[in-house]
mmCIF file of C-alpha atoms in Angstrom:
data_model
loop_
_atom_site.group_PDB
_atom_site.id
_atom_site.type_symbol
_atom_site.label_atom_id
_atom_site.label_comp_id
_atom_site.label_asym_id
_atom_site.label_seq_id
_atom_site.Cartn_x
_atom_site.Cartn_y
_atom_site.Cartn_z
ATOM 1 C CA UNK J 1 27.829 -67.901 -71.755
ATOM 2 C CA UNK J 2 27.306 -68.296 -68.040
ATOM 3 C CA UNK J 3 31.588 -67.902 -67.455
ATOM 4 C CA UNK J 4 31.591 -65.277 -69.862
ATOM 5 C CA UNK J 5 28.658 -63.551 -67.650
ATOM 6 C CA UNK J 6 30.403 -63.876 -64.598
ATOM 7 C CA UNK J 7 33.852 -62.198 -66.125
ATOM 8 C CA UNK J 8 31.750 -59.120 -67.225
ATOM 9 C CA UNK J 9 30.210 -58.697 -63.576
ATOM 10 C CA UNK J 10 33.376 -59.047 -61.867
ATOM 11 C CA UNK J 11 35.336 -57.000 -64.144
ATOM 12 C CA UNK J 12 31.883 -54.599 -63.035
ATOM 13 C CA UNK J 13 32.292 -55.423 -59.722
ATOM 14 C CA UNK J 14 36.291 -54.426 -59.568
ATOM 15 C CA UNK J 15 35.743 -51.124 -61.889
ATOM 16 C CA UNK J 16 33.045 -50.019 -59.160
ATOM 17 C CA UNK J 17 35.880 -50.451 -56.300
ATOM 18 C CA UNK J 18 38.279 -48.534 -57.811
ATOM 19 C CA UNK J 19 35.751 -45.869 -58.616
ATOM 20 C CA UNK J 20 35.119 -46.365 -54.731
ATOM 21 C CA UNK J 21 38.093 -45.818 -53.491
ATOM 22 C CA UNK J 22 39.681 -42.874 -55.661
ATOM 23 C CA UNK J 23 36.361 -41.328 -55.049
ATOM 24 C CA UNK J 24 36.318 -41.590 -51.561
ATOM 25 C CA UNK J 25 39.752 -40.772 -51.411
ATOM 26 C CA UNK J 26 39.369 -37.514 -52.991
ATOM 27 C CA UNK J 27 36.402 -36.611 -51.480
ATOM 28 C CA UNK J 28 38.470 -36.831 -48.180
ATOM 29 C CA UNK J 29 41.536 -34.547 -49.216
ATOM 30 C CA UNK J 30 39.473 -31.879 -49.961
ATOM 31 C CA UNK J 31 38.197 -31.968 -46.764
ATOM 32 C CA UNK J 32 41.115 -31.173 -44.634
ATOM 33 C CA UNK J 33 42.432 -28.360 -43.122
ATOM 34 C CA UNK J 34 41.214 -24.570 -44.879
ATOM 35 C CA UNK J 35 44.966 -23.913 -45.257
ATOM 36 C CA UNK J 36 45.833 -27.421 -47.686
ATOM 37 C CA UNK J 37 41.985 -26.715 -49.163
ATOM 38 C CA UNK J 38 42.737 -22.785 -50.243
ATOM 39 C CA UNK J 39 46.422 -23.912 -50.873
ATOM 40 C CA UNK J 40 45.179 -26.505 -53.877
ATOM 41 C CA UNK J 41 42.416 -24.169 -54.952
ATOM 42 C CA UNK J 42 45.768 -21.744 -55.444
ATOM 43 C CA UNK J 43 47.546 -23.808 -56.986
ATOM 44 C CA UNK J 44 45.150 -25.416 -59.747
ATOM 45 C CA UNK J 45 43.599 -22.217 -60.582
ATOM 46 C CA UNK J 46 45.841 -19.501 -60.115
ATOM 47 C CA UNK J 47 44.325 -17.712 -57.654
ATOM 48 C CA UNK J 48 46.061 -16.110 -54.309
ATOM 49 C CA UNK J 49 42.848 -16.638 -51.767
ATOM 50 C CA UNK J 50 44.859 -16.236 -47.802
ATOM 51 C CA UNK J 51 44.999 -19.535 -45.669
ATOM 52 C CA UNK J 52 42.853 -18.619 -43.173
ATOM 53 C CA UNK J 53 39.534 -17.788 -46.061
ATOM 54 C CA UNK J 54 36.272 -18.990 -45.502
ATOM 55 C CA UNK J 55 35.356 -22.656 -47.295
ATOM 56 C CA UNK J 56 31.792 -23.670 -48.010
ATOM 57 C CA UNK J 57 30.942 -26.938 -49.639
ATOM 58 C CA UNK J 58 28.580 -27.725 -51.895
ATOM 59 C CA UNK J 59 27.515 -30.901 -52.450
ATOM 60 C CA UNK J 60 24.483 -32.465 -54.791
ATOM 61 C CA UNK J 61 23.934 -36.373 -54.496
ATOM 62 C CA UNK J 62 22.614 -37.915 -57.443
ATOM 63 C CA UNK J 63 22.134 -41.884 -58.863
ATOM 64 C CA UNK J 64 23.871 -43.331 -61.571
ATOM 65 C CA UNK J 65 22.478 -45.859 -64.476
ATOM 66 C CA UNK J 66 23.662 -48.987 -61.663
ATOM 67 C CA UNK J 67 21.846 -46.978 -58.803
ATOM 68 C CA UNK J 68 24.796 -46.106 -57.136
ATOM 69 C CA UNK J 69 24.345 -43.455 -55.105
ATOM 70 C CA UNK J 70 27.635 -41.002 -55.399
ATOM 71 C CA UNK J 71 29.165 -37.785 -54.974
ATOM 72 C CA UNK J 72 28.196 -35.859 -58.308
ATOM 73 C CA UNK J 73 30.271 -32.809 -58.147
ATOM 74 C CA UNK J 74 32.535 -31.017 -55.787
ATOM 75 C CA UNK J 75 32.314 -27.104 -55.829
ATOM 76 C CA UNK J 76 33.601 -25.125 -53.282
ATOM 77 C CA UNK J 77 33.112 -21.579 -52.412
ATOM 78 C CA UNK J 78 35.550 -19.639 -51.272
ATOM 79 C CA UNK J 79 34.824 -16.156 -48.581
ATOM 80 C CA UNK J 80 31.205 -16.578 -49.958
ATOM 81 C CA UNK J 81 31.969 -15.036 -53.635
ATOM 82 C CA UNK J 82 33.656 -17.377 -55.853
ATOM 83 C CA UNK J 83 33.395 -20.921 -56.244
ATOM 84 C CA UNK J 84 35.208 -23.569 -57.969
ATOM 85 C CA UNK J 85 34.172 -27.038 -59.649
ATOM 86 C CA UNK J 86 36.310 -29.508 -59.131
ATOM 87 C CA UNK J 87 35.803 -33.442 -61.051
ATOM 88 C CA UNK J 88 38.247 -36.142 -60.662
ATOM 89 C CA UNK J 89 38.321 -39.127 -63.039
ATOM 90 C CA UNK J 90 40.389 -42.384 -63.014
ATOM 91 C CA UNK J 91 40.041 -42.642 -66.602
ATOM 92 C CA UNK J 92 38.854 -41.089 -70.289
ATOM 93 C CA UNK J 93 35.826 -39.882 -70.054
ATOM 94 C CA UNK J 94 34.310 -38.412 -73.264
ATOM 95 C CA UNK J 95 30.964 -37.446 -71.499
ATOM 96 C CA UNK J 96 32.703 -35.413 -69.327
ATOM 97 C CA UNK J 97 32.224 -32.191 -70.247
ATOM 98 C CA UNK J 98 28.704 -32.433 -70.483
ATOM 99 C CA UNK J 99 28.484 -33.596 -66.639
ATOM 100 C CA UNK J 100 30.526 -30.506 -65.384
ATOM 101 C CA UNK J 101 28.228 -28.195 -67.823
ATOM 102 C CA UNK J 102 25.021 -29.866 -65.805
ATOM 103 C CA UNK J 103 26.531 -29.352 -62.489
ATOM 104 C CA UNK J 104 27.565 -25.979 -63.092
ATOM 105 C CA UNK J 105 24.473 -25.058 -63.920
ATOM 106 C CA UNK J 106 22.879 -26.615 -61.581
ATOM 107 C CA UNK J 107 24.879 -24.650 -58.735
ATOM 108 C CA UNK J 108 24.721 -21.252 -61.086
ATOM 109 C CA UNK J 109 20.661 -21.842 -61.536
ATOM 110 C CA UNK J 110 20.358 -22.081 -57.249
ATOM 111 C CA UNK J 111 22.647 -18.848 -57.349
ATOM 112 C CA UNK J 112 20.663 -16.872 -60.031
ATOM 113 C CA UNK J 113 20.809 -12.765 -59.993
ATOM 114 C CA UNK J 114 18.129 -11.328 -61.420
ATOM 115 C CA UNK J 115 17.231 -8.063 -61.617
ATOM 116 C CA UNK J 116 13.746 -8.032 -63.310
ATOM 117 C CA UNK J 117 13.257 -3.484 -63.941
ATOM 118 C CA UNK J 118 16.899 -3.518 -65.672
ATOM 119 C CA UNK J 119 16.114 -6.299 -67.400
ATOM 120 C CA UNK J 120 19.200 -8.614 -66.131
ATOM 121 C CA UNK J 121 19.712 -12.321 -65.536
ATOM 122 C CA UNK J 122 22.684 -13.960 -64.726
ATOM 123 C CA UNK J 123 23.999 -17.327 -64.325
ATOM 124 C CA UNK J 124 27.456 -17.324 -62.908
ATOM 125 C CA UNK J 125 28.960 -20.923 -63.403
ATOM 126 C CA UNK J 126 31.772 -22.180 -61.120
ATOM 127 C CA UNK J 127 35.016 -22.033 -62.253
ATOM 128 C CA UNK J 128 35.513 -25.668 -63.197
ATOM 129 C CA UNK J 129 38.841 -27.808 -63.859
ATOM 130 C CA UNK J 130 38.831 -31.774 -64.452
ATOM 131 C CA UNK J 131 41.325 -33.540 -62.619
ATOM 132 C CA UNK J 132 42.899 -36.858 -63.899
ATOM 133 C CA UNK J 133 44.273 -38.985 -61.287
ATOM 134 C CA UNK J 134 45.343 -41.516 -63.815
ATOM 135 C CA UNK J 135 44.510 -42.367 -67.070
ATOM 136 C CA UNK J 136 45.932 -44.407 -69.937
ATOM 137 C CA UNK J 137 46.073 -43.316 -73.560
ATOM 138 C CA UNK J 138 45.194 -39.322 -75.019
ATOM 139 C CA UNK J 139 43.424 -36.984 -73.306
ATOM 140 C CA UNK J 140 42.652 -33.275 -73.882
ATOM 141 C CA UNK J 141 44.389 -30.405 -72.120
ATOM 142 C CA UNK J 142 40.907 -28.781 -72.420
ATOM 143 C CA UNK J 143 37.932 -29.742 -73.457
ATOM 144 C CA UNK J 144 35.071 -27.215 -74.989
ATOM 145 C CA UNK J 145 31.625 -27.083 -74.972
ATOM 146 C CA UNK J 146 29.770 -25.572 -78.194
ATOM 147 C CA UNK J 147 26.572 -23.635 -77.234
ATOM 148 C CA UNK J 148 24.858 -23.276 -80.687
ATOM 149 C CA UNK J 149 20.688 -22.344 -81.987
ATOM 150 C CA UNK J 150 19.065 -24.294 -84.118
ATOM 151 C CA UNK J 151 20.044 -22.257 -87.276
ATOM 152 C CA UNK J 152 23.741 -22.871 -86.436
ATOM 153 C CA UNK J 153 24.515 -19.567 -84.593
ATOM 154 C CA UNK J 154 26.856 -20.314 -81.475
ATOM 155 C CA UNK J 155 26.308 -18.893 -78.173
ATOM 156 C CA UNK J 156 29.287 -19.642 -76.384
ATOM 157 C CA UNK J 157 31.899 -22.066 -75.752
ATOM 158 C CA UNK J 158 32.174 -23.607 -72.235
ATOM 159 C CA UNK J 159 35.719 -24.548 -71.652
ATOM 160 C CA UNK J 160 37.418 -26.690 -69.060
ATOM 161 C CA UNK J 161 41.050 -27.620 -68.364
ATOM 162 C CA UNK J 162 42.293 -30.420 -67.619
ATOM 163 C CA UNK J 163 45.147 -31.360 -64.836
ATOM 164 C CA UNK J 164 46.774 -34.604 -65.149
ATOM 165 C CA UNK J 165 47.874 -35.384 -62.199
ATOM 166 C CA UNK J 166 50.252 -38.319 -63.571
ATOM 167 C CA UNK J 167 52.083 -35.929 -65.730
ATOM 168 C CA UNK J 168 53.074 -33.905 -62.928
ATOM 169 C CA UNK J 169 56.326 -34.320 -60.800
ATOM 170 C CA UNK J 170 56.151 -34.836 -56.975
ATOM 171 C CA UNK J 171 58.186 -31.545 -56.796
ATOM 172 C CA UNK J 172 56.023 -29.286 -59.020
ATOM 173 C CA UNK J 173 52.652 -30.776 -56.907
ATOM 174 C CA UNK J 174 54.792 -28.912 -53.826
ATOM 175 C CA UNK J 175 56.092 -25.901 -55.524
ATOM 176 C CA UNK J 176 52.273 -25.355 -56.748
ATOM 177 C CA UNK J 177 51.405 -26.638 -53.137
ATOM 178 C CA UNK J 178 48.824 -29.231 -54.377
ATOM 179 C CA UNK J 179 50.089 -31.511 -51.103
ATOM 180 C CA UNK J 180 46.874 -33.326 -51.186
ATOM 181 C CA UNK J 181 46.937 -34.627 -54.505
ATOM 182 C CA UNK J 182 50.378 -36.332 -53.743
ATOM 183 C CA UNK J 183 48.780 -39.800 -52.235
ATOM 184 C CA UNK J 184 47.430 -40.276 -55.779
ATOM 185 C CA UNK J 185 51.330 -39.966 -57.204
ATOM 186 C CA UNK J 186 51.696 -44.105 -56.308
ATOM 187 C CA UNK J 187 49.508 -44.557 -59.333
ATOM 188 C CA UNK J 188 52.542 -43.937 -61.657
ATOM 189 C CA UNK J 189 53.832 -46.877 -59.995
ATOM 190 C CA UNK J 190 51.644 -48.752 -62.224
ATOM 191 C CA UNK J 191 53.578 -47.521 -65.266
ATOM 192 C CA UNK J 192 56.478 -48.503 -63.956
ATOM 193 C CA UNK J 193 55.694 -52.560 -62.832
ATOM 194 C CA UNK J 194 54.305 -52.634 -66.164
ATOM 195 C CA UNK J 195 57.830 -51.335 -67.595
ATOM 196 C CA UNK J 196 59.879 -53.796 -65.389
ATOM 197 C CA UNK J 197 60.395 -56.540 -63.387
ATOM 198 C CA UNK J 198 59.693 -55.886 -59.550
ATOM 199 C CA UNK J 199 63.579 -56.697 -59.086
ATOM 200 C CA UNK J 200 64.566 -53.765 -61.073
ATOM 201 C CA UNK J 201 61.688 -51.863 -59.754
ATOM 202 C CA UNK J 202 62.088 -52.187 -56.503
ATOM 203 C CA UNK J 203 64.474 -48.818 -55.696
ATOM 204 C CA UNK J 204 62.187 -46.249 -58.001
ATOM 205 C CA UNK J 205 59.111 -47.578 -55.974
ATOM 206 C CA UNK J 206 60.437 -47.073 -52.305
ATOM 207 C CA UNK J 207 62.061 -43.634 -54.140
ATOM 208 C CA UNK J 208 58.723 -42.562 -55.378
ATOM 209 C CA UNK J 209 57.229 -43.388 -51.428
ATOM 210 C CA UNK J 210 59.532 -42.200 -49.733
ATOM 211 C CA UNK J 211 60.857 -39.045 -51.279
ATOM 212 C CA UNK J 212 58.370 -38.006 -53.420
ATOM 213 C CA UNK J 213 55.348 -38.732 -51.299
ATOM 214 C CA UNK J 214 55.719 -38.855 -47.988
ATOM 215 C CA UNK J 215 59.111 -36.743 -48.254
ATOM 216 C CA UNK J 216 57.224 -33.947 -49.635
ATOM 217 C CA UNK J 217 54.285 -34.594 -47.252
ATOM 218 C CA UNK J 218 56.771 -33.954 -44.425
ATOM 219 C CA UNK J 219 58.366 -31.074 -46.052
ATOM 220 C CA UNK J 220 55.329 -29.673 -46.216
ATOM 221 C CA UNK J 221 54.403 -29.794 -43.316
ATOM 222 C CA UNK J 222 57.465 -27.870 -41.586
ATOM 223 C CA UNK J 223 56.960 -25.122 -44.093
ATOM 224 C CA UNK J 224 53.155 -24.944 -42.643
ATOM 225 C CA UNK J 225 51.819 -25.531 -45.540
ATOM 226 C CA UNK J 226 49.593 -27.961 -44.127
ATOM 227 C CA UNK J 227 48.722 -29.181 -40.886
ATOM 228 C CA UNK J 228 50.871 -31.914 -39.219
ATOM 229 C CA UNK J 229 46.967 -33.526 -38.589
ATOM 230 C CA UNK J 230 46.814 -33.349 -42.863
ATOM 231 C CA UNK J 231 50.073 -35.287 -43.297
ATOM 232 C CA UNK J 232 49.049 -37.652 -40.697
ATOM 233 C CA UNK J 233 45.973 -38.039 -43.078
ATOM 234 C CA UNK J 234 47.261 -37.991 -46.449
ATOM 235 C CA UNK J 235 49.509 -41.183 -45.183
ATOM 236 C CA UNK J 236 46.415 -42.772 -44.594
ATOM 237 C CA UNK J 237 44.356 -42.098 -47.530
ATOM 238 C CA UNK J 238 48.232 -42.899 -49.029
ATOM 239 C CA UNK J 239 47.828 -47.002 -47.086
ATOM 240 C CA UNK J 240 44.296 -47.330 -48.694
ATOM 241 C CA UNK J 241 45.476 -46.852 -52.093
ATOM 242 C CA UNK J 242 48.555 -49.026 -51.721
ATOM 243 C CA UNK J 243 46.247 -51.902 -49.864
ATOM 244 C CA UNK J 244 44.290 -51.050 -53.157
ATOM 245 C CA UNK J 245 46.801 -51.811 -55.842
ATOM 246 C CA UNK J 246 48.412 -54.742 -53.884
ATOM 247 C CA UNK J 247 45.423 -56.103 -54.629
ATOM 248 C CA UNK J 248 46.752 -56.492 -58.116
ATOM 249 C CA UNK J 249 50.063 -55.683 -57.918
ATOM 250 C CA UNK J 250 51.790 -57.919 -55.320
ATOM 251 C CA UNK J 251 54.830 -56.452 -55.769
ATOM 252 C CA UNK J 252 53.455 -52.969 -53.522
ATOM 253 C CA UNK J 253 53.101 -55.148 -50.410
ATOM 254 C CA UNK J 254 56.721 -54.775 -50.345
ATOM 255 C CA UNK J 255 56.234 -51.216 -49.415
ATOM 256 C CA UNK J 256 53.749 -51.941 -46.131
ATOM 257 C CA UNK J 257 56.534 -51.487 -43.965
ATOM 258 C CA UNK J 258 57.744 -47.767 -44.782
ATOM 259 C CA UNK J 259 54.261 -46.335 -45.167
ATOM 260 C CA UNK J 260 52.901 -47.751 -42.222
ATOM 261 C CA UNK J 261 56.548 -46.561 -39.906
ATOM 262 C CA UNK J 262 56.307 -43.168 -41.849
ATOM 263 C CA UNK J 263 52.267 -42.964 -40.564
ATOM 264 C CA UNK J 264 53.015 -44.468 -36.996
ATOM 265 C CA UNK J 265 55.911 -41.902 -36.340
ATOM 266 C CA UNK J 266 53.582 -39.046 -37.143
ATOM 267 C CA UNK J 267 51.335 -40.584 -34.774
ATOM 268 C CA UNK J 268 53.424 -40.213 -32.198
ATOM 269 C CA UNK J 269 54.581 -36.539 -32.962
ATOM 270 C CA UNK J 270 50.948 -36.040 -33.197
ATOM 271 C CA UNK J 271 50.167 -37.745 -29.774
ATOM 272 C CA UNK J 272 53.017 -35.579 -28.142
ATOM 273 C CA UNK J 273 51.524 -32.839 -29.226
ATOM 274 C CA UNK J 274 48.590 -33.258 -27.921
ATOM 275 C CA UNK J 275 50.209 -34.375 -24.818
ATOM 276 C CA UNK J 276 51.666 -31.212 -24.565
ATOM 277 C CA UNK J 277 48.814 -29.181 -25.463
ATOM 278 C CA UNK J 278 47.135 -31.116 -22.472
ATOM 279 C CA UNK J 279 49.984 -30.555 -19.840
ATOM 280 C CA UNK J 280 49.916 -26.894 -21.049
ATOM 281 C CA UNK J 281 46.371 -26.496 -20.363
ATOM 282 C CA UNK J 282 46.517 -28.105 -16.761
ATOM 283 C CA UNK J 283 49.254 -25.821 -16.339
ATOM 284 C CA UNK J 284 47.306 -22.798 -17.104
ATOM 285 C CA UNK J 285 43.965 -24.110 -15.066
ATOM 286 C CA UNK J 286 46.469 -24.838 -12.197
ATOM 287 C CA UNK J 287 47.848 -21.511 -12.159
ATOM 288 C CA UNK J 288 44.245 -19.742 -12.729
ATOM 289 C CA UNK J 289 43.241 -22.082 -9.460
ATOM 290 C CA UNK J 290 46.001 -20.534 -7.594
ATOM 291 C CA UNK J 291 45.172 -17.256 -8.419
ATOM 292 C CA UNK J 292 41.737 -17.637 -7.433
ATOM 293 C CA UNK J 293 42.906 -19.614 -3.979
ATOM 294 C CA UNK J 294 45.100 -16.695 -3.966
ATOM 295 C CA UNK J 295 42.361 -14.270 -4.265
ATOM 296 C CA UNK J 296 39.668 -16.293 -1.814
ATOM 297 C CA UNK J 297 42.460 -15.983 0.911
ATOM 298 C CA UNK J 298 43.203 -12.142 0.903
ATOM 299 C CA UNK J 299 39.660 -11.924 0.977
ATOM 300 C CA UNK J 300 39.372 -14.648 3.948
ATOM 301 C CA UNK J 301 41.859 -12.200 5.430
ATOM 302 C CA UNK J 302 39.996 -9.107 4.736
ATOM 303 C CA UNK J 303 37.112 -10.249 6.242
ATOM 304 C CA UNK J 304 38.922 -11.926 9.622
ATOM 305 C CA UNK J 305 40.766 -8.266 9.907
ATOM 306 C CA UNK J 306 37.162 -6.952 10.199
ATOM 307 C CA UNK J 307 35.317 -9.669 12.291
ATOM 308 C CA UNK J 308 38.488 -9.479 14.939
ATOM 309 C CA UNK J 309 38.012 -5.037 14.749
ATOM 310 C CA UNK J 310 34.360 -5.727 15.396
ATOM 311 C CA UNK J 311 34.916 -7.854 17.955
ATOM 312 C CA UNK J 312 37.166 -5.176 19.536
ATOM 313 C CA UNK J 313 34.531 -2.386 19.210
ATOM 314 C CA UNK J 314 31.722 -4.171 20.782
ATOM 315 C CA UNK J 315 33.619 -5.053 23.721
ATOM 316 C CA UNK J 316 34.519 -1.482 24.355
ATOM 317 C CA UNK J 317 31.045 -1.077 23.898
ATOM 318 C CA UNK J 318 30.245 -3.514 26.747
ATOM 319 C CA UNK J 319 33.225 -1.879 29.054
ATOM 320 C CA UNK J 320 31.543 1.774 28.637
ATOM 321 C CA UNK J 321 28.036 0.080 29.340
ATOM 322 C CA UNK J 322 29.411 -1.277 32.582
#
């Protein structure tokens, strides 16, 4: 009873690190730079927002049934008009729907219009979408909410899609320029150890890191997508979830090397940029302080040409007086 005990809490304690880790890892890509933000906010909902918009976060803390204290919902407002809820799971979740209903409401109830003369109340929900990083068996494309009275009548239906992250190519994640979802594309390579032996897995898995993620992360990049600071980022948040899975799939440790080179070199870019940006600002305070000691000396000069013609004048002065 005692062994059996123990297997439930650490199967408990291992569930709660993965929620961890994909949570805080998600958390953290939506947190980058405006331009990969508004770019993944185009690209799951369809909307053409400019790089350069306005981003507000709102977040509400709440505790679970273990008293963990999490992250409930992510919605984001973009240019102060329209915001978007955004939940992402790590499996099937059949309560889903009815957690993205309470947060939206939640957010549209702080938000409320009312005007009480004409009679009008609104509650305008967030835009919502549910995001599967990975999951195993059947989920929904959408899933729908029935509003109904008592005597049967329905309300409305409250609808949310669902992007599966999994069943997306590398490729289309860049076309749609969802760069900050690619980290989370080394979860298919749990599919495919599962499929074969690490022998005969071994190409597709430095394929799938090195072209697919960090290939597109670079691409990316150069088209200015995102920030060269993002990329540098997403290859970290990329580490954490490979140290992750080697934790159960030794066969990932094999690919330590190439993440780690591919996140050093960008170090370095990103250190020589900075470099530069700091030799081009003492540059241009070097050649503001030699304008200025350029300035101070004409004006040393001015004031020498009229000491020395004073000094004339008052000893003419002192010849006349004599």
């Amino acid at each position: 009873m005692e062994e059996q005990k123990n297997k439930i809490d650490e199967k408990e304690t291992d569930e709660e690190i993965v929620y961890q880790i994909f949570d805080k890892v998600f958390k953290k890509v939506i947190t980058l730079s405006a331009k990969a933000v508004v770019n993944l906010i185009n690209g799951l909902f369809g909307t053409e927002y400019p790089l350069d918009s306005k981003i507000s976060y709102n977040w509400t803390e709440f505790e679970d049934d273990r008293l963990r204290r999490i992250l409930a919902d992510t919605i984001l407002t973009i240019n102060g008009t329209h915001s978007y809820h955004m939940e992402a799971q790590m499996e099937k979740d059949n309560a889903i729907v009815f957690r993205v209903f309470d947060y939206g409401f939640q957010h549209a109830n702080r938000m409320r219009v009312m005007d009480a003369e004409a009679g009008t109340y609104v509650l305008r929900f967030p835009q919502p979408v549910v995001i599967y990083l990975y999951y195993e068996g059947i989920v929904p494309d959408i899933y729908t909410l029935t509003l109904e009275q008592n005597n049967g009548e329905i309300m409305c239906e409250y609808k949310v899609p669902v992007v599966k992250v999994q069943d997306i190519s590398a490729e289309e994640l860049s076309e749609r320029k969802m760069i900050v979802l690619l980290p989370f594309h080394i979860l298919k390579l749990r599919q495919l150890i599962k499929k074969k032996t690490i022998g005969e897995a071994l190409p597709e898995l430095k394929r799938v890191i090195n072209d697919d993620i960090i290939g597109n992360i670079n691409r990316n990049v150069e088209l200015g997508n995102i920030e060269l600071e993002d990329a540098v980022k997403l290859k970290k948040y990329l580490i954490a979830l490979r140290q992750y899975l080697s934790r159960y799939h030794k066969e990932l440790e094999a690919m330590k090397d190439m993440t780690d080179e591919s996140f050093m070199t960008d170090v370095d870019i990103l250190c020589e940029k900075w470099h530069k940006r700091l030799d081009d600002k003492d540059k241009e305070c070097q050649q503001k302080l030699d304008e200025k000691e350029c300035q101070y000396q004409q004006e040393l000069d001015e004031k020498q040409n009229i000491i020395e013609k004073l000094q004339q004048e008052i000893e003419q002065l002192k010849l006349q007086k004599a």
